[in-house]
């Protein structure tokens, strides 16, 4: 069943859009976060919140998503800024963040939209990093 059909007001489930989408995102094992061009955290699903709460390599401070290592912080900010300025949805930035222990995090950053004058981007955060992350 396509999500659009599920969210149709005449659907027999008749669930509110926000409730369905929120549950869908929270059930994912991939972290999904939405930030603005300044890395202010707008939304994070449960998987993303768990990774951020662990504090390695991502953390939240004063509402901003930060990276614990300076050189990677610069790379992450640059990727977010590039995606925020993109006017095509097919633009993707990828960042690989090392962790103190375990495999690195792979983050794919994609433009989302402009909302109330702010450019938003989506971060897909994978704990089980892809091959390119090495």
PDB file of C-alpha atoms in Angstrom:
ATOM      1  CA  UNK A   1       0.000   0.000   0.000  1.00  0.00           C
ATOM      2  CA  UNK A   2       1.414   3.359  -0.936  1.00  0.00           C
ATOM      3  CA  UNK A   3       1.734   5.913   1.849  1.00  0.00           C
ATOM      4  CA  UNK A   4      -0.257   8.465  -0.128  1.00  0.00           C
ATOM      5  CA  UNK A   5      -3.197   6.068  -0.271  1.00  0.00           C
ATOM      6  CA  UNK A   6      -2.849   5.317   3.442  1.00  0.00           C
ATOM      7  CA  UNK A   7      -3.047   9.019   4.218  1.00  0.00           C
ATOM      8  CA  UNK A   8      -6.106   9.564   2.025  1.00  0.00           C
ATOM      9  CA  UNK A   9      -8.898  11.069   4.164  1.00  0.00           C
ATOM     10  CA  UNK A  10     -11.270   8.401   2.834  1.00  0.00           C
ATOM     11  CA  UNK A  11      -8.928   5.588   3.854  1.00  0.00           C
ATOM     12  CA  UNK A  12     -10.561   3.122   6.257  1.00  0.00           C
ATOM     13  CA  UNK A  13      -7.717   3.783   8.716  1.00  0.00           C
ATOM     14  CA  UNK A  14      -8.428   7.523   8.741  1.00  0.00           C
ATOM     15  CA  UNK A  15      -5.295   8.322  10.818  1.00  0.00           C
ATOM     16  CA  UNK A  16      -3.895  11.842  11.017  1.00  0.00           C
ATOM     17  CA  UNK A  17      -0.945  12.484   8.682  1.00  0.00           C
ATOM     18  CA  UNK A  18       1.439  13.548  11.436  1.00  0.00           C
ATOM     19  CA  UNK A  19       0.698  10.537  13.611  1.00  0.00           C
ATOM     20  CA  UNK A  20       1.246   8.062  10.778  1.00  0.00           C
ATOM     21  CA  UNK A  21       4.431   9.713   9.530  1.00  0.00           C
ATOM     22  CA  UNK A  22       5.838  10.080  13.025  1.00  0.00           C
ATOM     23  CA  UNK A  23       5.237   6.396  13.767  1.00  0.00           C
ATOM     24  CA  UNK A  24       6.757   5.405  10.429  1.00  0.00           C
ATOM     25  CA  UNK A  25       9.916   7.414  11.107  1.00  0.00           C
ATOM     26  CA  UNK A  26      10.224   6.193  14.701  1.00  0.00           C
ATOM     27  CA  UNK A  27       9.965   2.566  13.558  1.00  0.00           C
ATOM     28  CA  UNK A  28      12.969   2.976  11.257  1.00  0.00           C
ATOM     29  CA  UNK A  29      16.371   1.682  12.346  1.00  0.00           C
ATOM     30  CA  UNK A  30      18.088   4.379  10.281  1.00  0.00           C
ATOM     31  CA  UNK A  31      18.441   7.711  12.022  1.00  0.00           C
ATOM     32  CA  UNK A  32      16.537  10.520  10.318  1.00  0.00           C
ATOM     33  CA  UNK A  33      17.089  14.110  11.358  1.00  0.00           C
ATOM     34  CA  UNK A  34      16.030  17.427   9.878  1.00  0.00           C
ATOM     35  CA  UNK A  35      18.256  20.436  10.412  1.00  0.00           C
ATOM     36  CA  UNK A  36      18.366  23.942   9.015  1.00  0.00           C
ATOM     37  CA  UNK A  37      21.348  25.490   7.238  1.00  0.00           C
ATOM     38  CA  UNK A  38      22.946  26.302  10.624  1.00  0.00           C
ATOM     39  CA  UNK A  39      22.583  22.676  11.847  1.00  0.00           C
ATOM     40  CA  UNK A  40      19.751  23.610  14.234  1.00  0.00           C
ATOM     41  CA  UNK A  41      17.930  20.381  14.995  1.00  0.00           C
ATOM     42  CA  UNK A  42      14.303  20.604  13.854  1.00  0.00           C
ATOM     43  CA  UNK A  43      13.328  16.935  14.073  1.00  0.00           C
ATOM     44  CA  UNK A  44      14.935  13.593  14.895  1.00  0.00           C
ATOM     45  CA  UNK A  45      13.435  10.115  14.978  1.00  0.00           C
ATOM     46  CA  UNK A  46      14.160   7.710  17.839  1.00  0.00           C
ATOM     47  CA  UNK A  47      17.143   6.094  16.078  1.00  0.00           C
ATOM     48  CA  UNK A  48      18.747   9.501  15.477  1.00  0.00           C
ATOM     49  CA  UNK A  49      18.049  10.620  19.044  1.00  0.00           C
ATOM     50  CA  UNK A  50      19.725   7.459  20.377  1.00  0.00           C
ATOM     51  CA  UNK A  51      22.832   8.082  18.256  1.00  0.00           C
ATOM     52  CA  UNK A  52      22.953  11.735  19.306  1.00  0.00           C
ATOM     53  CA  UNK A  53      22.462  10.842  22.997  1.00  0.00           C
ATOM     54  CA  UNK A  54      25.460   8.497  22.790  1.00  0.00           C
ATOM     55  CA  UNK A  55      27.577  11.604  22.092  1.00  0.00           C
ATOM     56  CA  UNK A  56      30.028   9.925  19.716  1.00  0.00           C
ATOM     57  CA  UNK A  57      30.463  11.353  17.144  1.00  0.00           C
ATOM     58  CA  UNK A  58      27.228  13.373  17.115  1.00  0.00           C
ATOM     59  CA  UNK A  59      25.842  15.466  19.930  1.00  0.00           C
ATOM     60  CA  UNK A  60      23.280  18.192  20.456  1.00  0.00           C
ATOM     61  CA  UNK A  61      24.201  21.387  22.219  1.00  0.00           C
ATOM     62  CA  UNK A  62      21.915  24.417  22.537  1.00  0.00           C
ATOM     63  CA  UNK A  63      19.653  23.027  19.833  1.00  0.00           C
ATOM     64  CA  UNK A  64      22.424  22.469  17.276  1.00  0.00           C
ATOM     65  CA  UNK A  65      23.696  19.182  15.919  1.00  0.00           C
ATOM     66  CA  UNK A  66      27.458  19.042  16.394  1.00  0.00           C
ATOM     67  CA  UNK A  67      30.283  16.623  15.661  1.00  0.00           C
ATOM     68  CA  UNK A  68      32.753  15.820  18.434  1.00  0.00           C
ATOM     69  CA  UNK A  69      35.884  16.070  16.262  1.00  0.00           C
ATOM     70  CA  UNK A  70      36.856  19.483  14.857  1.00  0.00           C
ATOM     71  CA  UNK A  71      37.972  18.384  11.393  1.00  0.00           C
ATOM     72  CA  UNK A  72      34.800  16.339  10.921  1.00  0.00           C
ATOM     73  CA  UNK A  73      32.683  19.207  12.286  1.00  0.00           C
ATOM     74  CA  UNK A  74      33.935  21.394   9.424  1.00  0.00           C
ATOM     75  CA  UNK A  75      33.170  18.665   6.858  1.00  0.00           C
ATOM     76  CA  UNK A  76      29.663  18.173   8.267  1.00  0.00           C
ATOM     77  CA  UNK A  77      28.875  21.920   8.310  1.00  0.00           C
ATOM     78  CA  UNK A  78      30.101  22.267   4.738  1.00  0.00           C
ATOM     79  CA  UNK A  79      27.955  19.331   3.564  1.00  0.00           C
ATOM     80  CA  UNK A  80      24.863  20.748   5.315  1.00  0.00           C
ATOM     81  CA  UNK A  81      25.469  24.195   3.796  1.00  0.00           C
ATOM     82  CA  UNK A  82      25.918  22.712   0.310  1.00  0.00           C
ATOM     83  CA  UNK A  83      22.693  20.705   0.577  1.00  0.00           C
ATOM     84  CA  UNK A  84      20.810  23.700   1.994  1.00  0.00           C
ATOM     85  CA  UNK A  85      21.807  25.821  -1.004  1.00  0.00           C
ATOM     86  CA  UNK A  86      20.907  23.122  -3.540  1.00  0.00           C
ATOM     87  CA  UNK A  87      17.772  23.707  -5.536  1.00  0.00           C
ATOM     88  CA  UNK A  88      17.580  20.142  -6.851  1.00  0.00           C
ATOM     89  CA  UNK A  89      16.405  17.170  -4.845  1.00  0.00           C
ATOM     90  CA  UNK A  90      18.913  14.865  -6.519  1.00  0.00           C
ATOM     91  CA  UNK A  91      21.837  16.605  -4.811  1.00  0.00           C
ATOM     92  CA  UNK A  92      23.291  14.447  -2.051  1.00  0.00           C
ATOM     93  CA  UNK A  93      26.248  15.004   0.242  1.00  0.00           C
ATOM     94  CA  UNK A  94      27.811  12.160   2.191  1.00  0.00           C
ATOM     95  CA  UNK A  95      29.920  12.346   5.319  1.00  0.00           C
ATOM     96  CA  UNK A  96      31.691   9.557   7.145  1.00  0.00           C
ATOM     97  CA  UNK A  97      32.252  10.181  10.876  1.00  0.00           C
ATOM     98  CA  UNK A  98      34.719   8.121  12.910  1.00  0.00           C
ATOM     99  CA  UNK A  99      33.718   6.914  16.361  1.00  0.00           C
ATOM    100  CA  UNK A 100      35.840   6.077  19.386  1.00  0.00           C
ATOM    101  CA  UNK A 101      34.752   2.452  19.093  1.00  0.00           C
ATOM    102  CA  UNK A 102      32.982   0.536  16.375  1.00  0.00           C
ATOM    103  CA  UNK A 103      32.256   1.289  12.778  1.00  0.00           C
ATOM    104  CA  UNK A 104      31.979   4.871  11.539  1.00  0.00           C
ATOM    105  CA  UNK A 105      28.654   6.575  10.956  1.00  0.00           C
ATOM    106  CA  UNK A 106      27.634   7.215   7.384  1.00  0.00           C
ATOM    107  CA  UNK A 107      25.493  10.309   6.956  1.00  0.00           C
ATOM    108  CA  UNK A 108      23.723  11.165   3.726  1.00  0.00           C
ATOM    109  CA  UNK A 109      22.543  14.749   3.580  1.00  0.00           C
ATOM    110  CA  UNK A 110      19.834  15.826   1.141  1.00  0.00           C
ATOM    111  CA  UNK A 111      17.935  19.076   0.574  1.00  0.00           C
ATOM    112  CA  UNK A 112      14.398  19.027   1.902  1.00  0.00           C
ATOM    113  CA  UNK A 113      12.698  22.373   1.370  1.00  0.00           C
ATOM    114  CA  UNK A 114      12.535  25.954   2.474  1.00  0.00           C
ATOM    115  CA  UNK A 115      10.268  26.505   5.444  1.00  0.00           C
ATOM    116  CA  UNK A 116       9.548  29.951   6.860  1.00  0.00           C
ATOM    117  CA  UNK A 117      12.599  31.349   5.125  1.00  0.00           C
ATOM    118  CA  UNK A 118      14.946  28.607   6.336  1.00  0.00           C
ATOM    119  CA  UNK A 119      16.461  25.965   4.105  1.00  0.00           C
ATOM    120  CA  UNK A 120      16.024  22.514   5.594  1.00  0.00           C
ATOM    121  CA  UNK A 121      18.002  19.363   4.939  1.00  0.00           C
ATOM    122  CA  UNK A 122      17.458  15.735   5.866  1.00  0.00           C
ATOM    123  CA  UNK A 123      20.206  13.633   7.398  1.00  0.00           C
ATOM    124  CA  UNK A 124      20.022   9.865   7.029  1.00  0.00           C
ATOM    125  CA  UNK A 125      22.337   8.435   9.676  1.00  0.00           C
ATOM    126  CA  UNK A 126      23.471   4.842   9.318  1.00  0.00           C
ATOM    127  CA  UNK A 127      25.165   3.093  12.194  1.00  0.00           C
ATOM    128  CA  UNK A 128      26.064   0.197   9.915  1.00  0.00           C
ATOM    129  CA  UNK A 129      28.218   2.243   7.551  1.00  0.00           C
ATOM    130  CA  UNK A 130      28.477   1.447   3.882  1.00  0.00           C
ATOM    131  CA  UNK A 131      31.547   0.139   2.100  1.00  0.00           C
ATOM    132  CA  UNK A 132      32.752   3.600   1.083  1.00  0.00           C
ATOM    133  CA  UNK A 133      33.032   4.570   4.753  1.00  0.00           C
ATOM    134  CA  UNK A 134      35.598   1.838   5.196  1.00  0.00           C
TER     135      UNK A 134
END
